[in-house]
Amino acid sequence: MEKLIYEKPVISKINAGMPSKFGLPVKQKIISEIDGLAISDLMEKFGSPVFVFSEKTIRETYSEAKRAFETRYPKVQFAWSYKTNYLDAICSIFHEEGSWAEVVSGFEFNKALSLGVNGSQILFNGPEKSEADLTLAIENNASIHIDHFDELYLLIETARKLNKKARVSIRINLDAGIYPIWDRFGFNYENGEAWNAINRIMLADNLELIGLHTHIGTYIMVGSAYAIAASKLANLYVAIHRKFDYWLKYIDLGGGFASKNTLKGAYMPGTETCPSFDDYAEAITNALISSEIPHENLPLLFLETGRAMIDDAGYLLTTTLANKRLNNGKNSLVIDAGVNLLFTSFWYNLGIFPSKETSSFTEETTIYGPLCMNIDVIRDTIVFPQIKVGDQLVIERVGAYNVSQWMQFINYRPNVVLIDLEGKTHIIRKRENLETFKSLEFNPKL
Ligand SMILES: *Cc1c(COP(=O)(O)O)cnc(C)c1O
């Protein structure tokens, strides 16, 4: 007979009473494989911690979003938000699927060009565009989304110097019922600033106004906010035609769709509360098709969906380093992945799961990262089974922002691996090593 696994005894208070609204406790979910590949094999091959992306999930999510919009509206174009995850391999998958590029810096612009994206299929957002960046964008025929008046004047001057016409749009901030309003970006709709910017652009002979853009925020949990934003942009679109007898080419509603992660402090899990692509598509396309815009002049609709497109496809695999009982008696674990790799752990109660069957006994546990820093807490409280040193855990829905916002601190950033459609693995970003750092540093003492 196989020896039973030892489970340490724990005394805990029984909370008798009604089951919660989620019913009686369910069996602990485990994640033992990703796209058919065992977690233990992936970690043996690529080390711990390691980020793993599923190409299958990326493509499926993209198709789902595309279907939701294309079945409701005649002209739709997605543009991949580079800052959400700008690893070459990830961007290339989106471009293969037909996405344009949405960039917010000269660095991202050059990255898109290096991947073979045609400049005319790059949307250039953000408040940081130097004269060199604007020159690059004008010469590549990109859509420049102007953020503020100083940028507008710099652009007029830059285009004049190049003796070229710049294709532009403006970013608009507006009250869509989402507070606080992100009024630091773009021109305001309600106080007339956006209309003023539009008029100035129409007057500038070296600028061609081709679109209107807004990005109302991120993790927006109500489709109706997009309906408000879309109708406000539609009003401007019609007003431009009324005054200038000219139809713009596009309306861009930015990103901001919620992923299925659960925000800290949320009562219900994100999987239950976040709108689907269909919900967002319904709200946006309703607002556009029932606006004053004649159907034959409906604009191309751009979406710059970031987190909702990639979060589900990314996992972080990690190993348990220690089991500790805190002074107050609470259980805690130390794992080998910290908040420096998981920027989104500051916002979400990330889903963390064992990779194999463990004890059915669960208890409230704090999960710490390995950093020598008090803030390195991955989960403050999670009901978790007993875990041993060396046990492998899987953190799900970490595909958005973590591998772009991660910070090198105390240790190297790990391998990032892609599982392709055939189930083959590829390192798409190599683990850093001492040489990575030595090659950038200069020591005057040596
Ligand atoms: C960050 C960003 C996006 C993507 O936002 P998500 O919330 O990840 O969908 C899209 N457009 C602009 C202008 C952005 O800054």
Short mmCIF file of C-alpha atoms in Angstrom, two decimals, residues 9-383:
data_model
loop_
_atom_site.label_atom_id
_atom_site.label_comp_id
_atom_site.label_asym_id
_atom_site.label_seq_id
_atom_site.Cartn_x
_atom_site.Cartn_y
_atom_site.Cartn_z
CA PRO A 9 -2.42 18.91 12.33
CA VAL A 10 -4.13 22.29 12.57
CA ILE A 11 -6.78 23.44 15.00
CA SER A 12 -9.32 25.81 13.55
CA LYS A 13 -12.61 27.23 14.72
CA ILE A 14 -15.68 25.77 13.05
CA ASN A 15 -17.82 28.49 11.57
CA ALA A 16 -21.15 26.77 11.73
CA GLY A 17 -24.11 28.37 10.00
CA MET A 18 -25.48 29.00 6.56
CA PRO A 19 -23.47 28.11 3.51
CA SER A 20 -22.27 31.23 1.71
CA LYS A 21 -23.99 32.36 -1.47
CA PHE A 22 -21.48 30.29 -3.39
CA GLY A 23 -22.77 27.19 -1.63
CA LEU A 24 -20.69 24.68 0.27
CA PRO A 25 -16.94 24.58 -0.22
CA VAL A 26 -15.98 23.01 -3.50
CA LYS A 27 -13.00 20.89 -4.29
CA GLN A 28 -9.77 22.84 -4.69
CA LYS A 29 -9.11 23.57 -8.36
CA ILE A 30 -5.73 22.48 -9.60
CA ILE A 31 -3.88 23.45 -12.78
CA SER A 32 -1.64 20.53 -13.71
CA GLU A 33 -1.05 21.40 -17.35
CA ILE A 34 -1.24 24.15 -19.94
CA ASP A 35 -2.35 23.14 -23.45
CA GLY A 36 -1.53 19.51 -22.62
CA LEU A 37 1.96 20.17 -21.27
CA ALA A 38 2.59 19.19 -17.64
CA ILE A 39 3.53 22.03 -15.28
CA SER A 40 6.33 19.91 -13.81
CA ASP A 41 7.84 19.32 -17.28
CA LEU A 42 7.64 23.00 -18.19
CA MET A 43 9.41 23.95 -14.97
CA GLU A 44 12.03 21.28 -15.32
CA LYS A 45 12.84 22.55 -18.79
CA PHE A 46 12.59 26.31 -18.28
CA GLY A 47 13.25 26.84 -14.59
CA SER A 48 11.28 28.51 -11.84
CA PRO A 49 9.66 30.95 -11.88
CA VAL A 50 8.66 31.00 -15.54
CA PHE A 51 6.00 32.86 -17.52
CA VAL A 52 4.11 30.65 -19.98
CA PHE A 53 1.85 31.92 -22.77
CA SER A 54 -0.65 29.89 -24.75
CA GLU A 55 -0.81 30.80 -28.42
CA LYS A 56 -4.07 28.87 -28.64
CA THR A 57 -5.72 31.03 -25.99
CA ILE A 58 -4.43 34.24 -27.60
CA ARG A 59 -5.91 33.30 -30.97
CA GLU A 60 -9.17 32.08 -29.48
CA THR A 61 -9.62 35.27 -27.46
CA TYR A 62 -8.86 37.40 -30.49
CA SER A 63 -11.40 35.52 -32.62
CA GLU A 64 -14.01 35.89 -29.92
CA ALA A 65 -13.52 39.66 -29.74
CA LYS A 66 -13.45 40.00 -33.52
CA ARG A 67 -16.62 37.98 -33.94
CA ALA A 68 -18.44 40.01 -31.28
CA PHE A 69 -17.78 43.25 -33.17
CA GLU A 70 -17.82 42.10 -36.78
CA THR A 71 -21.22 40.49 -36.46
CA ARG A 72 -22.62 43.81 -35.23
CA TYR A 73 -20.83 46.46 -37.25
CA PRO A 74 -19.59 46.63 -40.84
CA LYS A 75 -16.07 48.03 -40.41
CA VAL A 76 -13.95 47.00 -37.42
CA GLN A 77 -10.21 47.06 -36.90
CA PHE A 78 -8.31 46.00 -33.77
CA ALA A 79 -4.96 47.61 -32.97
CA TRP A 80 -2.75 45.74 -30.51
CA SER A 81 -1.86 47.82 -27.47
CA TYR A 82 1.91 47.35 -27.32
CA LYS A 83 2.37 48.45 -23.73
CA THR A 84 0.06 45.66 -22.54
CA ASN A 85 2.61 43.11 -23.73
CA TYR A 86 5.23 44.04 -26.29
CA LEU A 87 7.20 40.83 -26.54
CA ASP A 88 7.91 40.34 -30.25
CA ALA A 89 6.40 36.85 -30.35
CA ILE A 90 3.15 38.05 -28.77
CA CYS A 91 2.81 41.12 -31.00
CA SER A 92 3.50 38.97 -34.06
CA ILE A 93 0.60 36.67 -33.23
CA PHE A 94 -1.76 39.65 -33.06
CA HIS A 95 -0.41 41.06 -36.31
CA GLU A 96 -0.84 37.66 -37.98
CA GLU A 97 -4.44 37.73 -36.83
CA GLY A 98 -4.85 41.11 -38.53
CA SER A 99 -4.29 43.58 -35.71
CA TRP A 100 -2.70 46.93 -36.37
CA ALA A 101 -0.29 48.38 -33.78
CA GLU A 102 -1.23 50.88 -31.06
CA VAL A 103 1.92 52.46 -29.61
CA VAL A 104 2.65 55.15 -27.04
CA SER A 105 6.35 55.88 -27.47
CA GLY A 106 9.13 56.06 -30.04
CA PHE A 107 10.45 52.77 -28.63
CA GLU A 108 7.13 51.00 -29.24
CA PHE A 109 6.82 52.64 -32.66
CA ASN A 110 10.22 51.28 -33.67
CA LYS A 111 9.36 47.87 -32.25
CA ALA A 112 6.24 47.74 -34.44
CA LEU A 113 8.26 48.77 -37.51
CA SER A 114 10.87 46.10 -36.68
CA LEU A 115 8.11 43.48 -36.73
CA GLY A 116 7.17 44.50 -40.25
CA VAL A 117 4.08 46.53 -39.40
CA ASN A 118 3.42 49.09 -42.12
CA GLY A 119 3.65 52.63 -40.71
CA SER A 120 0.18 53.43 -42.03
CA GLN A 121 -1.15 50.71 -39.71
CA ILE A 122 0.31 52.24 -36.56
CA LEU A 123 -1.80 54.39 -34.22
CA PHE A 124 0.51 56.65 -32.22
CA ASN A 125 -1.01 57.59 -28.86
CA GLY A 126 0.34 59.02 -25.64
CA PRO A 127 1.50 62.34 -24.22
CA GLU A 128 5.17 61.69 -24.97
CA LYS A 129 6.09 62.37 -28.58
CA SER A 130 9.36 64.17 -29.27
CA GLU A 131 10.08 65.98 -32.50
CA ALA A 132 12.12 62.92 -33.56
CA ASP A 133 9.13 60.65 -32.78
CA LEU A 134 6.76 62.88 -34.73
CA THR A 135 9.17 62.95 -37.66
CA LEU A 136 9.34 59.15 -37.62
CA ALA A 137 5.53 58.96 -37.51
CA ILE A 138 4.99 61.49 -40.32
CA GLU A 139 7.55 59.82 -42.55
CA ASN A 140 5.92 56.45 -41.99
CA ASN A 141 2.45 57.79 -42.63
CA ALA A 142 1.17 56.73 -39.20
CA SER A 143 -2.01 58.02 -37.53
CA ILE A 144 -0.83 60.47 -34.90
CA HIS A 145 -3.29 60.83 -32.03
CA ILE A 146 -2.63 64.30 -30.65
CA ASP A 147 -2.76 64.54 -26.86
CA HIS A 148 -2.45 68.27 -26.10
CA PHE A 149 -2.07 71.70 -27.71
CA ASP A 150 1.71 71.83 -27.29
CA GLU A 151 1.94 68.62 -29.26
CA LEU A 152 -0.41 70.05 -31.90
CA TYR A 153 1.82 73.08 -32.41
CA LEU A 154 5.00 70.97 -32.42
CA LEU A 155 3.39 68.72 -35.01
CA ILE A 156 2.44 71.66 -37.26
CA GLU A 157 6.01 72.89 -37.05
CA THR A 158 7.51 69.43 -37.65
CA ALA A 159 5.29 68.66 -40.65
CA ARG A 160 6.13 72.08 -42.09
CA LYS A 161 9.87 71.40 -41.77
CA LEU A 162 9.43 68.06 -43.54
CA ASN A 163 7.11 69.63 -46.08
CA LYS A 164 4.75 66.72 -45.57
CA LYS A 165 1.16 66.31 -44.52
CA ALA A 166 0.60 64.54 -41.18
CA ARG A 167 -2.40 62.23 -40.73
CA VAL A 168 -3.90 63.03 -37.35
CA SER A 169 -6.62 62.26 -34.90
CA ILE A 170 -7.21 63.77 -31.48
CA ARG A 171 -7.56 62.04 -28.19
CA ILE A 172 -10.69 63.18 -26.41
CA ASN A 173 -11.46 62.88 -22.72
CA LEU A 174 -15.11 62.91 -21.76
CA ASP A 175 -17.58 62.17 -19.02
CA ALA A 176 -18.79 58.63 -19.66
CA GLY A 177 -19.91 58.10 -16.08
CA ILE A 178 -16.53 56.63 -15.10
CA TYR A 179 -14.83 58.53 -12.28
CA PRO A 180 -12.31 59.91 -11.87
CA ILE A 181 -12.31 61.08 -15.49
CA TRP A 182 -8.91 60.61 -17.09
CA ASP A 183 -8.78 64.28 -18.04
CA ARG A 184 -5.00 64.39 -18.08
CA PHE A 185 -5.03 62.80 -21.53
CA GLY A 186 -6.36 64.52 -24.61
CA PHE A 187 -8.82 67.36 -25.14
CA ASN A 188 -12.01 67.69 -23.17
CA TYR A 189 -15.35 67.12 -24.89
CA GLU A 190 -17.74 68.87 -22.53
CA ASN A 191 -15.93 72.21 -22.20
CA GLY A 192 -15.39 72.64 -25.93
CA GLU A 193 -11.65 72.07 -25.92
CA ALA A 194 -11.94 69.11 -28.31
CA TRP A 195 -14.03 71.16 -30.75
CA ASN A 196 -11.43 73.93 -30.56
CA ALA A 197 -8.61 71.47 -31.32
CA ILE A 198 -10.60 70.08 -34.26
CA ASN A 199 -11.04 73.58 -35.70
CA ARG A 200 -7.35 74.36 -35.34
CA ILE A 201 -6.43 71.14 -37.10
CA MET A 202 -8.91 71.80 -39.92
CA LEU A 203 -7.26 75.19 -40.37
CA ALA A 204 -3.70 73.81 -40.50
CA ASP A 205 -2.91 73.05 -44.11
CA ASN A 206 -0.28 70.42 -43.31
CA LEU A 207 -2.50 68.32 -41.05
CA GLU A 208 -5.18 65.95 -42.27
CA LEU A 209 -7.76 65.12 -39.61
CA ILE A 210 -8.78 61.49 -40.15
CA GLY A 211 -10.23 60.28 -36.86
CA LEU A 212 -11.40 60.78 -33.29
CA HIS A 213 -10.02 58.80 -30.39
CA THR A 214 -10.85 58.23 -26.76
CA HIS A 215 -9.62 55.81 -24.11
CA ILE A 216 -11.90 56.28 -21.11
CA GLY A 217 -9.95 54.18 -18.64
CA THR A 218 -9.08 50.61 -17.91
CA TYR A 219 -10.95 47.65 -16.42
CA ILE A 220 -14.25 49.39 -17.22
CA MET A 221 -16.96 47.13 -15.85
CA VAL A 222 -19.96 48.66 -17.61
CA GLY A 223 -20.67 48.58 -21.31
CA SER A 224 -22.90 51.64 -20.98
CA ALA A 225 -19.83 53.86 -20.41
CA TYR A 226 -18.68 52.97 -23.93
CA ALA A 227 -22.13 53.75 -25.29
CA ILE A 228 -21.87 57.28 -23.83
CA ALA A 229 -18.34 57.71 -25.19
CA ALA A 230 -19.35 56.43 -28.64
CA SER A 231 -22.33 58.79 -28.88
CA LYS A 232 -20.21 61.78 -27.87
CA LEU A 233 -17.64 60.96 -30.55
CA ALA A 234 -20.49 60.41 -33.02
CA ASN A 235 -21.77 63.93 -32.22
CA LEU A 236 -18.39 65.42 -33.07
CA TYR A 237 -18.15 63.28 -36.20
CA VAL A 238 -21.49 64.69 -37.38
CA ALA A 239 -20.60 68.26 -36.33
CA ILE A 240 -17.40 68.07 -38.39
CA HIS A 241 -19.41 67.05 -41.43
CA ARG A 242 -21.93 69.83 -40.82
CA LYS A 243 -19.27 72.52 -40.64
CA PHE A 244 -16.63 71.24 -43.07
CA ASP A 245 -18.65 68.98 -45.37
CA TYR A 246 -16.18 66.22 -44.65
CA TRP A 247 -16.49 62.75 -43.18
CA LEU A 248 -13.64 61.48 -41.04
CA LYS A 249 -12.34 57.97 -41.61
CA TYR A 250 -12.56 56.49 -38.14
CA ILE A 251 -13.71 56.54 -34.56
CA ASP A 252 -11.39 54.84 -32.07
CA LEU A 253 -12.82 53.78 -28.71
CA GLY A 254 -9.49 52.80 -27.20
CA GLY A 255 -9.04 49.91 -24.80
CA GLY A 256 -10.24 49.34 -21.26
CA PHE A 257 -12.37 46.21 -21.44
CA ALA A 258 -12.09 44.29 -18.16
CA SER A 259 -10.32 40.94 -18.11
CA LYS A 260 -11.76 38.12 -16.03
CA ASN A 261 -9.45 38.86 -13.10
CA THR A 262 -10.99 39.80 -9.76
CA LEU A 263 -10.23 43.25 -8.40
CA LYS A 264 -9.11 43.50 -4.80
CA GLY A 265 -12.08 44.27 -2.61
CA ALA A 266 -14.57 42.90 -5.15
CA TYR A 267 -17.29 40.76 -3.61
CA MET A 268 -17.91 38.53 -6.59
CA PRO A 269 -15.26 36.93 -8.80
CA GLY A 270 -14.42 38.73 -12.07
CA THR A 271 -15.52 35.70 -14.06
CA GLU A 272 -19.08 36.41 -12.84
CA THR A 273 -19.14 40.19 -13.04
CA CYS A 274 -17.11 41.37 -16.02
CA PRO A 275 -18.93 42.09 -19.28
CA SER A 276 -18.17 39.84 -22.24
CA PHE A 277 -16.90 41.07 -25.61
CA ASP A 278 -20.49 40.71 -26.80
CA ASP A 279 -21.72 43.05 -24.06
CA TYR A 280 -19.16 45.74 -24.96
CA ALA A 281 -19.79 45.29 -28.68
CA GLU A 282 -23.52 45.58 -28.20
CA ALA A 283 -23.19 48.87 -26.29
CA ILE A 284 -20.69 50.47 -28.67
CA THR A 285 -22.28 49.45 -31.95
CA ASN A 286 -25.79 50.34 -30.73
CA ALA A 287 -24.60 53.85 -29.97
CA LEU A 288 -22.93 54.24 -33.38
CA ILE A 289 -25.63 52.79 -35.62
CA SER A 290 -28.43 54.67 -33.89
CA SER A 291 -26.54 58.00 -33.88
CA GLU A 292 -27.11 60.80 -36.41
CA ILE A 293 -24.45 59.32 -38.68
CA PRO A 294 -25.98 58.12 -41.98
CA HIS A 295 -25.28 54.42 -42.38
CA GLU A 296 -23.39 54.87 -45.63
CA ASN A 297 -20.97 57.19 -43.80
CA LEU A 298 -20.38 55.07 -40.72
CA PRO A 299 -16.72 55.36 -39.67
CA LEU A 300 -14.25 52.53 -39.38
CA LEU A 301 -14.34 51.47 -35.73
CA PHE A 302 -10.97 50.97 -34.02
CA LEU A 303 -10.54 49.08 -30.77
CA GLU A 304 -7.28 49.05 -28.85
CA THR A 305 -8.21 46.24 -26.48
CA GLY A 306 -5.24 45.27 -24.31
CA ARG A 307 -5.77 43.44 -21.05
CA ALA A 308 -8.98 41.60 -22.01
CA MET A 309 -7.19 40.22 -25.06
CA ILE A 310 -4.12 38.69 -23.39
CA ASP A 311 -4.65 38.25 -19.63
CA ASP A 312 -6.08 34.73 -19.88
CA ALA A 313 -3.26 33.49 -22.12
CA GLY A 314 -0.48 34.10 -19.58
CA TYR A 315 0.53 32.01 -16.55
CA LEU A 316 3.29 32.31 -14.03
CA LEU A 317 4.66 29.02 -12.72
CA THR A 318 6.32 29.24 -9.34
CA THR A 319 7.83 27.04 -6.62
CA THR A 320 7.15 27.07 -2.90
CA LEU A 321 10.25 28.07 -0.93
CA ALA A 322 8.93 27.95 2.61
CA ASN A 323 5.99 27.38 4.87
CA LYS A 324 5.73 29.73 7.82
CA ARG A 325 3.36 30.21 10.70
CA LEU A 326 2.97 33.94 11.44
CA ASN A 327 2.86 35.36 14.96
CA ASN A 328 -0.91 35.57 14.88
CA GLY A 329 -1.16 31.90 13.99
CA LYS A 330 -1.98 32.49 10.32
CA ASN A 331 -0.43 30.22 7.78
CA SER A 332 1.87 31.68 5.13
CA LEU A 333 3.89 30.55 2.15
CA VAL A 334 6.94 32.03 0.50
CA ILE A 335 7.10 31.45 -3.27
CA ASP A 336 9.87 32.27 -5.72
CA ALA A 337 7.91 34.91 -7.70
CA GLY A 338 7.52 38.38 -6.26
CA VAL A 339 5.53 41.54 -6.91
CA ASN A 340 8.38 42.78 -9.11
CA LEU A 341 7.24 40.19 -11.66
CA LEU A 342 3.54 40.57 -10.93
CA PHE A 343 2.66 44.21 -11.15
CA THR A 344 -1.02 43.29 -11.45
CA SER A 345 -0.97 41.66 -8.01
CA PHE A 346 -1.34 45.20 -6.62
CA TRP A 347 -4.79 45.39 -8.29
CA TYR A 348 -6.09 41.87 -8.46
CA ASN A 349 -6.63 38.92 -6.18
CA LEU A 350 -4.77 36.73 -8.64
CA GLY A 351 -5.88 33.14 -8.95
CA ILE A 352 -3.19 30.84 -7.51
CA PHE A 353 -3.55 27.07 -7.74
CA PRO A 354 -1.56 23.97 -6.83
CA SER A 355 -0.30 21.97 -9.79
CA LYS A 356 -1.22 18.61 -8.27
CA GLU A 357 -3.69 17.09 -5.86
CA THR A 358 -2.91 18.10 -2.30
CA SER A 359 -4.57 17.74 1.02
CA SER A 360 -8.28 18.49 1.07
CA PHE A 361 -7.75 20.47 4.24
CA THR A 362 -7.67 24.20 3.55
CA GLU A 363 -6.84 27.18 5.68
CA GLU A 364 -6.48 30.93 5.29
CA THR A 365 -3.01 31.62 3.99
CA THR A 366 -0.89 34.62 3.03
CA ILE A 367 1.33 34.12 -0.01
CA TYR A 368 4.58 36.07 0.00
CA GLY A 369 7.08 36.58 -2.79
CA PRO A 370 10.83 36.08 -2.24
CA LEU A 371 11.88 39.74 -2.07
CA CYS A 372 13.43 41.17 1.04
CA MET A 373 10.64 43.73 1.19
CA ASN A 374 7.56 43.88 3.36
CA ILE A 375 5.32 44.83 0.45
CA ASP A 376 6.07 41.61 -1.39
CA VAL A 377 2.67 40.02 -0.88
CA ILE A 378 1.11 38.13 -3.78
CA ARG A 379 -2.10 37.23 -1.93
CA ASP A 380 -2.98 38.69 1.43
CA THR A 381 -5.53 36.02 2.21
CA ILE A 382 -6.44 33.01 0.20
CA VAL A 383 -8.09 29.82 1.34
#
